[in-house]
PDB file of C-alpha atoms in Angstrom:
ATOM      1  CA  UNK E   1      15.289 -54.090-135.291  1.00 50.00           C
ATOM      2  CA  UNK E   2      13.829 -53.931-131.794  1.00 57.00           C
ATOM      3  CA  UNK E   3       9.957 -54.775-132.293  1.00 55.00           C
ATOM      4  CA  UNK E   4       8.668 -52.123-129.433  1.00 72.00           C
ATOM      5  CA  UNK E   5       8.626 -48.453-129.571  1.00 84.00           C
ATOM      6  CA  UNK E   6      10.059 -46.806-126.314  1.00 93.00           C
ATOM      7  CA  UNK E   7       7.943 -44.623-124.104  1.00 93.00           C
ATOM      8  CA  UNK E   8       9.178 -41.697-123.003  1.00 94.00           C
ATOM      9  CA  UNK E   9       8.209 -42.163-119.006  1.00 95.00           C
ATOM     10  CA  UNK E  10       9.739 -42.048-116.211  1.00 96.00           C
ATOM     11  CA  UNK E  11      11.171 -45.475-116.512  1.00 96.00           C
ATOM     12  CA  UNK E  12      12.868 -44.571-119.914  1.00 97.00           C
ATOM     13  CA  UNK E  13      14.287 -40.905-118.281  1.00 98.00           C
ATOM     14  CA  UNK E  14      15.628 -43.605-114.798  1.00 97.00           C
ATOM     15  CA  UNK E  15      17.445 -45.986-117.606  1.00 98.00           C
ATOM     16  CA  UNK E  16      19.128 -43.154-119.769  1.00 98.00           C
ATOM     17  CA  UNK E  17      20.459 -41.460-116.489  1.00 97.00           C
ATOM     18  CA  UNK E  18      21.993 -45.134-115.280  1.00 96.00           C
ATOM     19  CA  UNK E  19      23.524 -44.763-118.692  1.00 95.00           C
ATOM     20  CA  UNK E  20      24.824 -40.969-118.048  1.00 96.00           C
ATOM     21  CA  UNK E  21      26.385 -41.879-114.600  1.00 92.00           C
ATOM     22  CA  UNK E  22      28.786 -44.035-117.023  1.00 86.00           C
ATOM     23  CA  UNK E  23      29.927 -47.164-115.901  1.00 77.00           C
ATOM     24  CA  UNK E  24      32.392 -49.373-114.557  1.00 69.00           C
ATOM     25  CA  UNK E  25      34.591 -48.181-111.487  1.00 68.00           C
ATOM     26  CA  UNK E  26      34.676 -50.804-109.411  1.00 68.00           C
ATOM     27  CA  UNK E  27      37.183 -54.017-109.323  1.00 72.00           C
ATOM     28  CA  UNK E  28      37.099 -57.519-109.877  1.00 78.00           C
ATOM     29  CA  UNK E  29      36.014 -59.620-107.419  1.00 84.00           C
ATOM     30  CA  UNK E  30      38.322 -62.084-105.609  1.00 86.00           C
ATOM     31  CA  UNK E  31      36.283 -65.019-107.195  1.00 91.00           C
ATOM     32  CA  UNK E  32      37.665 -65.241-110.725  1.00 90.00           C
ATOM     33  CA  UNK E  33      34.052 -67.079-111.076  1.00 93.00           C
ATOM     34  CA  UNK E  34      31.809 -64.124-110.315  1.00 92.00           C
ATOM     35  CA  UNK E  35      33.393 -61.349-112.907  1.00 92.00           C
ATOM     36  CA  UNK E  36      30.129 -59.725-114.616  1.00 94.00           C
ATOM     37  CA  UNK E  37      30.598 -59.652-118.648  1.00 95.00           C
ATOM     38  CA  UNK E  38      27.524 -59.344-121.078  1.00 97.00           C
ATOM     39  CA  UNK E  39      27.327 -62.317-123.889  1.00 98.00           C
ATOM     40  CA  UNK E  40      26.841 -61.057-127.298  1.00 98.00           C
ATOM     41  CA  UNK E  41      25.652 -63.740-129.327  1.00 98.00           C
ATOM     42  CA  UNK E  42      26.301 -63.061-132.985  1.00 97.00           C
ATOM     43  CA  UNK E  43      24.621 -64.716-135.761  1.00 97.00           C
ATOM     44  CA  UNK E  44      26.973 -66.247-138.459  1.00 96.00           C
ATOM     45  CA  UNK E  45      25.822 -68.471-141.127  1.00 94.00           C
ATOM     46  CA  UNK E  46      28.264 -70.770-142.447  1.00 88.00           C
ATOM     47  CA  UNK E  47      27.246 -71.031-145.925  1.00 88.00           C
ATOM     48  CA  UNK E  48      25.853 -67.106-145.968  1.00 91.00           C
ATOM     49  CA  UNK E  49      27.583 -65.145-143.414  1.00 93.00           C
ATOM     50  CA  UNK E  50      26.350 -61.623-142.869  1.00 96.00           C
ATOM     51  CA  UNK E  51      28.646 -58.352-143.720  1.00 96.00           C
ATOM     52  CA  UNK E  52      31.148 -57.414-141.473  1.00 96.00           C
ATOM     53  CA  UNK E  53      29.857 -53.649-140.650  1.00 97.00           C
ATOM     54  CA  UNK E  54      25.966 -54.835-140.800  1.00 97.00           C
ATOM     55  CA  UNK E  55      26.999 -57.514-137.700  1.00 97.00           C
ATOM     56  CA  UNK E  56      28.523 -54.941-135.702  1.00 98.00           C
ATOM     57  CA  UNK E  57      25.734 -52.443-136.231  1.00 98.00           C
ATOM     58  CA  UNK E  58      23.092 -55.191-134.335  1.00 98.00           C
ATOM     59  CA  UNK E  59      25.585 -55.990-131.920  1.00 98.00           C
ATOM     60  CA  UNK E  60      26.369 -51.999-130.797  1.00 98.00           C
ATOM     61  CA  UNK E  61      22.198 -51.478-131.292  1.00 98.00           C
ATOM     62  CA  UNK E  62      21.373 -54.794-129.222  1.00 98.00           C
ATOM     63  CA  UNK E  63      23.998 -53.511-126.409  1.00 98.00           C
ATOM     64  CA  UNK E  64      22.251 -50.253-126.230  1.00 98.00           C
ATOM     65  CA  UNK E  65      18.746 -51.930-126.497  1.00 98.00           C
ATOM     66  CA  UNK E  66      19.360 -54.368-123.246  1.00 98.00           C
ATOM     67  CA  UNK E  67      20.706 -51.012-121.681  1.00 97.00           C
ATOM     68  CA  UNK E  68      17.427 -49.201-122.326  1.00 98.00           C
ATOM     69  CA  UNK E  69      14.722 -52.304-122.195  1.00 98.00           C
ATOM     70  CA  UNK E  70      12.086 -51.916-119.011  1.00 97.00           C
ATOM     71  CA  UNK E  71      13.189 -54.731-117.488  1.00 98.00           C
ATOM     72  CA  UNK E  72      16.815 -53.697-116.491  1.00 98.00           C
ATOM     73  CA  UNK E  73      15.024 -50.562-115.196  1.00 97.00           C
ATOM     74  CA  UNK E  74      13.675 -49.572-111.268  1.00 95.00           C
ATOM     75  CA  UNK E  75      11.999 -52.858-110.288  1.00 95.00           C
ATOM     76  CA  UNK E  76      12.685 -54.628-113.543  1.00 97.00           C
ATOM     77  CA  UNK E  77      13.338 -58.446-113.274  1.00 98.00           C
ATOM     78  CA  UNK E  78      16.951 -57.798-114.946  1.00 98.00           C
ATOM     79  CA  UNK E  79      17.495 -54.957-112.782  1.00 98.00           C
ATOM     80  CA  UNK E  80      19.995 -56.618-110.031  1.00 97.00           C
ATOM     81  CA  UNK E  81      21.534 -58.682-112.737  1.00 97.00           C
ATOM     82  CA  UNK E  82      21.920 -55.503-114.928  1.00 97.00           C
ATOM     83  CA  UNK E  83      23.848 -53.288-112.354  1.00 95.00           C
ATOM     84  CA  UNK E  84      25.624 -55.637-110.948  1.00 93.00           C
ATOM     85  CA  UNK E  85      27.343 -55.555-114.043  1.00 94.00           C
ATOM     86  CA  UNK E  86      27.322 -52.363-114.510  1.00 93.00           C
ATOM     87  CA  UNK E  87      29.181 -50.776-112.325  1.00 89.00           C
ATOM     88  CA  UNK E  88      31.693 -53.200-111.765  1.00 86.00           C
ATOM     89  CA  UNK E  89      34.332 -53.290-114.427  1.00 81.00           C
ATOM     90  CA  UNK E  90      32.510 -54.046-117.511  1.00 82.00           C
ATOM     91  CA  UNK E  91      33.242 -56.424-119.715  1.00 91.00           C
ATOM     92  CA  UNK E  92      31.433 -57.822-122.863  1.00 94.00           C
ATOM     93  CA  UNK E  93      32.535 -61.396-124.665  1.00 95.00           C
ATOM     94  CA  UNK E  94      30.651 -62.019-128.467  1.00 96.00           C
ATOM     95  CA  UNK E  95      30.374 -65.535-129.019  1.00 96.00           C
ATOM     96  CA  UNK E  96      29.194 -66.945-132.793  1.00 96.00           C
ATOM     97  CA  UNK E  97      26.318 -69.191-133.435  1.00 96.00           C
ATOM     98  CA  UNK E  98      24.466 -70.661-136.240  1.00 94.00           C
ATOM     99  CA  UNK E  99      21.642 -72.689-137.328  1.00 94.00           C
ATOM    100  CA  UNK E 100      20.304 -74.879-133.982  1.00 96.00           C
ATOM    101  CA  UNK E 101      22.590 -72.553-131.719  1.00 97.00           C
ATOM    102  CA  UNK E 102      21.247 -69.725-132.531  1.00 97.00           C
ATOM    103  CA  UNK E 103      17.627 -71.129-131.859  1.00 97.00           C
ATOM    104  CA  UNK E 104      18.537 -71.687-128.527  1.00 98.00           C
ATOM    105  CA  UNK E 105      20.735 -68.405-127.700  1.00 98.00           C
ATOM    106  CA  UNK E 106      16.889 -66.846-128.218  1.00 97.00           C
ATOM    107  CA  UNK E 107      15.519 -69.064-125.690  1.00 98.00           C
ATOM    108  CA  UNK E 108      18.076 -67.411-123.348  1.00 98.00           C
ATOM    109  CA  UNK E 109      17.131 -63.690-121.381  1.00 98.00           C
ATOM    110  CA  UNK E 110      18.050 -60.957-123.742  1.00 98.00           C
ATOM    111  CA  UNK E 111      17.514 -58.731-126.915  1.00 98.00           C
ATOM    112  CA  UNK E 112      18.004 -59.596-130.332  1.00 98.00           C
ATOM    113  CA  UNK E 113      18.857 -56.921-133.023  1.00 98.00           C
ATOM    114  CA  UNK E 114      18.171 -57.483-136.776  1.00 97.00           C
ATOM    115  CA  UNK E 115      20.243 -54.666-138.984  1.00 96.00           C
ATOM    116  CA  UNK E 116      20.117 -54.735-142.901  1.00 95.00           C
ATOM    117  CA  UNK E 117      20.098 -58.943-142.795  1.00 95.00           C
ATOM    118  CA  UNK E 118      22.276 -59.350-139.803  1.00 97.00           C
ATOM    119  CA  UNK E 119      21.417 -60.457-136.627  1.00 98.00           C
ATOM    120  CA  UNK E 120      22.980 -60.262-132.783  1.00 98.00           C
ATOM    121  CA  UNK E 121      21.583 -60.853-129.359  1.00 98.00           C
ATOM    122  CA  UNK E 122      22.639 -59.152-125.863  1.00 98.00           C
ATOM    123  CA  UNK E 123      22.333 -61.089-122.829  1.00 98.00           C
ATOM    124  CA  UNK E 124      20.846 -60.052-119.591  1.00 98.00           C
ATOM    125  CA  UNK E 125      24.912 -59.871-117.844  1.00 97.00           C
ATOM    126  CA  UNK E 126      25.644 -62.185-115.228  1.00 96.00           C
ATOM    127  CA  UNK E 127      28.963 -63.919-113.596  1.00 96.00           C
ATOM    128  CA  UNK E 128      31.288 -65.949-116.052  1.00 95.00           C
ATOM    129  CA  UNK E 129      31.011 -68.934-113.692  1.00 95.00           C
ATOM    130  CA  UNK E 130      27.124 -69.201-113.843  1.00 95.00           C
ATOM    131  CA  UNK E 131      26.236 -69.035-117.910  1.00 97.00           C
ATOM    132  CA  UNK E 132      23.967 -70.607-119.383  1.00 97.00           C
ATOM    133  CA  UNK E 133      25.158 -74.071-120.969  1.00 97.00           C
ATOM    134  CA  UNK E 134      23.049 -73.102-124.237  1.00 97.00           C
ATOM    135  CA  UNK E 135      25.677 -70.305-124.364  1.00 98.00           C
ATOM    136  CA  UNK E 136      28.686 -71.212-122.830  1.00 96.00           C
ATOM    137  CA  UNK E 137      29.115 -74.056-125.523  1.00 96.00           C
ATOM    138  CA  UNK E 138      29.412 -71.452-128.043  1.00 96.00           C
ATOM    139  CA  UNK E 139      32.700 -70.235-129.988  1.00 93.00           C
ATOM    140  CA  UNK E 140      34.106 -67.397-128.813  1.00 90.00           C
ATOM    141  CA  UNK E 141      37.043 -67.336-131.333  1.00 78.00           C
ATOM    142  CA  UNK E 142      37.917 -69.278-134.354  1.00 69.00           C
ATOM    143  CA  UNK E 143      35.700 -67.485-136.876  1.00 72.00           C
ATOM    144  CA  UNK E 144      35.939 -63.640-138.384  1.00 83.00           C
ATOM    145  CA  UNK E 145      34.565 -61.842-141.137  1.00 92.00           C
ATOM    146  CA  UNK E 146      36.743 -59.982-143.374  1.00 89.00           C
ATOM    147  CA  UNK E 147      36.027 -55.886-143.812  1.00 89.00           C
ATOM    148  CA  UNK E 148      33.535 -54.602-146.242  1.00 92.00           C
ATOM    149  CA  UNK E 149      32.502 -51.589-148.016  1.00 90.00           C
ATOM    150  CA  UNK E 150      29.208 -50.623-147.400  1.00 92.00           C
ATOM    151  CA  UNK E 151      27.207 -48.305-148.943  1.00 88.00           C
ATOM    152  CA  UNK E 152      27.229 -43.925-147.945  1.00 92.00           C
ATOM    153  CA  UNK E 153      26.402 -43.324-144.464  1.00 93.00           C
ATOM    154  CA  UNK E 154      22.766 -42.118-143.514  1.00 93.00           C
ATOM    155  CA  UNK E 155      23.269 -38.979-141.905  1.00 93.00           C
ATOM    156  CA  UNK E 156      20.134 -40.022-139.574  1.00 94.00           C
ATOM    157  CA  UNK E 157      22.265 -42.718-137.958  1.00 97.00           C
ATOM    158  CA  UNK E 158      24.599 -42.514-135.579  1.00 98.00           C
ATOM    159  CA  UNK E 159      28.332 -43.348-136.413  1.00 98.00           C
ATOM    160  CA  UNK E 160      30.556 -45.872-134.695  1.00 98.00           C
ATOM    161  CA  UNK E 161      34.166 -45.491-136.187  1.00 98.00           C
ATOM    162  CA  UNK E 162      36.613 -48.432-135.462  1.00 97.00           C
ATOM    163  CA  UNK E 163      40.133 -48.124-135.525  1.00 95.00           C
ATOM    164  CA  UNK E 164      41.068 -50.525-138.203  1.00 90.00           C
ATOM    165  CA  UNK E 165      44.516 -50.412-137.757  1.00 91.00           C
ATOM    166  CA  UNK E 166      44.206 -52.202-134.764  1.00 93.00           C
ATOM    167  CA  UNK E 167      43.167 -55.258-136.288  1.00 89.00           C
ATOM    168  CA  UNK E 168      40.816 -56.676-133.979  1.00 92.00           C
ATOM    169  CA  UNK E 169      38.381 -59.968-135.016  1.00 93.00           C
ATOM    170  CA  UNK E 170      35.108 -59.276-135.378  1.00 95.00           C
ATOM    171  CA  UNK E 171      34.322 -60.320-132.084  1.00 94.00           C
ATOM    172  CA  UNK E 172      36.366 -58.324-130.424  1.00 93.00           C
ATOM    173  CA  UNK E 173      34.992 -55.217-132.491  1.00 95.00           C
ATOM    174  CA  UNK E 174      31.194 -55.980-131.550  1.00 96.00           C
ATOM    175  CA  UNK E 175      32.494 -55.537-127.720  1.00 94.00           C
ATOM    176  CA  UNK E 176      33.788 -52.653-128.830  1.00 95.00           C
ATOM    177  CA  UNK E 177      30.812 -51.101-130.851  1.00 97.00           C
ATOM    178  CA  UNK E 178      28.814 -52.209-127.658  1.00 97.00           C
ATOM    179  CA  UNK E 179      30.547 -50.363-125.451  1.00 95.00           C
ATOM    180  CA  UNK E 180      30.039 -47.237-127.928  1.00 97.00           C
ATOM    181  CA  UNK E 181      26.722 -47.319-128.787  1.00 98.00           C
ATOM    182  CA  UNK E 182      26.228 -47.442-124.469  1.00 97.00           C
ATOM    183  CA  UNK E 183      28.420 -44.557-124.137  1.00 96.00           C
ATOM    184  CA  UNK E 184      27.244 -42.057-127.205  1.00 98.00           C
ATOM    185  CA  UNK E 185      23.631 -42.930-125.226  1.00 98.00           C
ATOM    186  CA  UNK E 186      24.699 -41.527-121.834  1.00 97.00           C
ATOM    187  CA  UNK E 187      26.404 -38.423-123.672  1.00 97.00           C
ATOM    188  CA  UNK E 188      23.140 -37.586-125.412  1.00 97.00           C
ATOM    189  CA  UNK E 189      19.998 -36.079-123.994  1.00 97.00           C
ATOM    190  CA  UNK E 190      17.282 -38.430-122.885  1.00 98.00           C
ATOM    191  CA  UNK E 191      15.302 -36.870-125.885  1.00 97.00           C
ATOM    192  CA  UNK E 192      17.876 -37.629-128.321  1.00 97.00           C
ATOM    193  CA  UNK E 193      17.795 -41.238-126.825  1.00 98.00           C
ATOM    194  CA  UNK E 194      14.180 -41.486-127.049  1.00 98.00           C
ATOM    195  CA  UNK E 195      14.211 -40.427-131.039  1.00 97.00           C
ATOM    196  CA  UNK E 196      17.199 -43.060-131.734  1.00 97.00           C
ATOM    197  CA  UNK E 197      15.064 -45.657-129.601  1.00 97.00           C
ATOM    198  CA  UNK E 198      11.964 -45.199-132.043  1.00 95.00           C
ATOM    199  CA  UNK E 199      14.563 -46.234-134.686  1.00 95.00           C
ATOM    200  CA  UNK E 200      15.796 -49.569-133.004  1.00 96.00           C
ATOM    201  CA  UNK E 201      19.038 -47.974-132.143  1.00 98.00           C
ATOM    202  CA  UNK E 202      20.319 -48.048-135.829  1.00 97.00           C
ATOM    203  CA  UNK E 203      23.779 -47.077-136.030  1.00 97.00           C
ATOM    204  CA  UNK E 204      26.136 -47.106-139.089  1.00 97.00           C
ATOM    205  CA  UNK E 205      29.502 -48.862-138.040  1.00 98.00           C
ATOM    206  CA  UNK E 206      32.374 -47.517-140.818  1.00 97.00           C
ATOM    207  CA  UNK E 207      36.134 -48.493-140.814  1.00 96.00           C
ATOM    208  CA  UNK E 208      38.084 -45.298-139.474  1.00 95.00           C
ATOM    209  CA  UNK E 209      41.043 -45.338-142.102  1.00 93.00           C
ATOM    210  CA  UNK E 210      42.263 -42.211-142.751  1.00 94.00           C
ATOM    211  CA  UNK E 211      40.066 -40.263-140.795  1.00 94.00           C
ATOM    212  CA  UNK E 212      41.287 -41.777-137.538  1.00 96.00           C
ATOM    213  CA  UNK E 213      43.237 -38.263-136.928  1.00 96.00           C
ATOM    214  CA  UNK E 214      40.435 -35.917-137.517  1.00 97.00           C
ATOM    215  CA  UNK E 215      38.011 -38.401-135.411  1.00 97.00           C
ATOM    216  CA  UNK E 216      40.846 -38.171-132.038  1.00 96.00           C
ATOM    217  CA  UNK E 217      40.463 -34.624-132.606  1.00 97.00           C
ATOM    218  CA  UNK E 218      36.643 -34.436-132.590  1.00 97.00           C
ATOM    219  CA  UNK E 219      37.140 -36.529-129.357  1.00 96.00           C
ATOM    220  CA  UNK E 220      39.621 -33.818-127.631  1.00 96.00           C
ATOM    221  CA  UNK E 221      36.875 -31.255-128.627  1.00 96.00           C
ATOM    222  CA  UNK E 222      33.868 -33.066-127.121  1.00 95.00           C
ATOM    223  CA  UNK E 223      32.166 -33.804-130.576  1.00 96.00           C
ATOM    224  CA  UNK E 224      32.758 -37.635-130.176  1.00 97.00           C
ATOM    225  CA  UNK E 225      32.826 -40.577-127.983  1.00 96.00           C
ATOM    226  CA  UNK E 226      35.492 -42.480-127.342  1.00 96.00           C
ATOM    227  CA  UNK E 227      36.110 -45.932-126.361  1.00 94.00           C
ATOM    228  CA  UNK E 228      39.213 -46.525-124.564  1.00 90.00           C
ATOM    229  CA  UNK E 229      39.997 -50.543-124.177  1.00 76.00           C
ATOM    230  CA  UNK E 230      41.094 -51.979-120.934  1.00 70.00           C
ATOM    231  CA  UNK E 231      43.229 -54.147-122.262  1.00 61.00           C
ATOM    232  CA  UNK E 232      41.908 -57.781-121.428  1.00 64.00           C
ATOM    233  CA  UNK E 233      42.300 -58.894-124.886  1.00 65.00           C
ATOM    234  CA  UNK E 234      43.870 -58.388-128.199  1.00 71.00           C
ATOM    235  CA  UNK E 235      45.073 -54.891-128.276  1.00 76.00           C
ATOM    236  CA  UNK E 236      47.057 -52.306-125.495  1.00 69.00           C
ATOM    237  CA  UNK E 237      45.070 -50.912-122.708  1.00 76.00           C
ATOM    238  CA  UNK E 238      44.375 -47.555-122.962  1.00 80.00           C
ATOM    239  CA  UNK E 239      44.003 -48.251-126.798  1.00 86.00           C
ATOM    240  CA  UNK E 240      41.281 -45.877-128.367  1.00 93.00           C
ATOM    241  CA  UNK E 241      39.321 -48.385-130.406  1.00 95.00           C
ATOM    242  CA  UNK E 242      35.882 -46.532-131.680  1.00 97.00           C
ATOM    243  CA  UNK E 243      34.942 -42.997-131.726  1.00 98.00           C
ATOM    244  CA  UNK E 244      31.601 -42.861-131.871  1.00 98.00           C
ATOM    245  CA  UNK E 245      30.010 -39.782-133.755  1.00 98.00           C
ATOM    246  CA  UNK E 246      26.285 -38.693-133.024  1.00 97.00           C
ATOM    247  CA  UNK E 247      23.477 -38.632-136.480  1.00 94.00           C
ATOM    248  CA  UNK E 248      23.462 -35.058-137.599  1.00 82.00           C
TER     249      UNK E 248
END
């Protein structure tokens, strides 16, 4: 997981409130070439290829990591790059990588995420016309990883429930769990933060199934955190996607 403890300063307290403004809000650009989207750069193996839920679990806790690292914070070297994107209208794209490519994906500005064998990187955001080469080579589609059924949930770890009816590739999940794992951070107190922070942002990522009902209605009661899709790819916008439930 991530290698440094957090400190609970004044820099930590500055992050986690960017985080509880929300984000997003404002539009696209007129340049197609300067819309802001985070690369997640997930690590899969051809001949070994991590579990579905373990993947998704880096990529939500790298998201929330890069969200919460000093360096996106008040004079931080990422801290331009890091708003800029935002609050504009946010967008994350996962790309895959293996062997060589994933080498040099950790060359590139970011936070990688190691959860129960499974690894994932969040980039420092920045404009889809200006990515790095070392990344922009890399798949975006083409590969997914079929469901799986891990083991009980630890009741320490935060919960991030994905609507599997929707269907969505694996890639278009660990935007998904991203965008959770940001949100259930800004809904939480900065001391609740802090205490998931000193446990690399674990989180437990669990297809919804049946409990998909009961999880809308946790939502309605303010129990939950919901991600609600814009709609630039694969499913409806508007569509709920992951409800994400705090540790108990």
């Amino acid at each position: 997981m991530v290698t440094t403890d957090p400190v609970l300063d004044a820099g930590f307290i500055a992050r986690h409130a960017e985080l509880a403004r929300g984000y997003g809000g404002g539009g696209d650009p007129d340049d197609p070439a300067l819309v802001q989207a985070m690369q997640i750069v997930l690590h899969i193996p051809k001949p070994d290829p991590p579990r579905r839920s373990a993947l998704l679990a880096a990529a939500a806790a790298a998201s929330l990591a890069l969200c919460m690292d000093p360096r996106v914070g008040p004079d931080g070297e990422w801290e331009q790059r890091y708003l800029s994107w935002k609050r504009s209208r946010i967008r994350k794209v996962a790309r895959r990588a293996r062997g060589a490519q994933w080498l040099a994906a950790n060359e590139v500005a970011g936070v990688s995420v190691e959860f129960e064998g499974a690894q994932a990187r969040a980039l420092v955001p920045g404009p889809v016309g200006d990515i790095d080469p070392r990344i922009r080579r890399l798949q975006i589609g083409g590969t997914d990883i079929e469901p799986d059924s891990p083991g009980p949930i630890d009741p320490e770890l935060p919960v991030l429930w994905v609507d599997s009816e929707l269907g969505m590739t694996v890639g278009k999940a660990a935007a998904q769990v991203g965008h959770a794992s940001m949100l259930l951070a800004g809904a939480l107190s900065v001391e609740r933060v802090f205490e998931w922070g000193r446990n690399g942002y674990a989180c437990s990522v669990r297809e919804a199934g049946a409990r998909w009902p009961d999880l809308i209605r946790r939502v309605g009661e303010g129990s939950a955190t919901a991600v609600r899709d814009a709609g630039f790819t694969e499913v409806a916008p508007g569509s709920m996607t992951v409800i994400a439930v705090a540790a108990q």
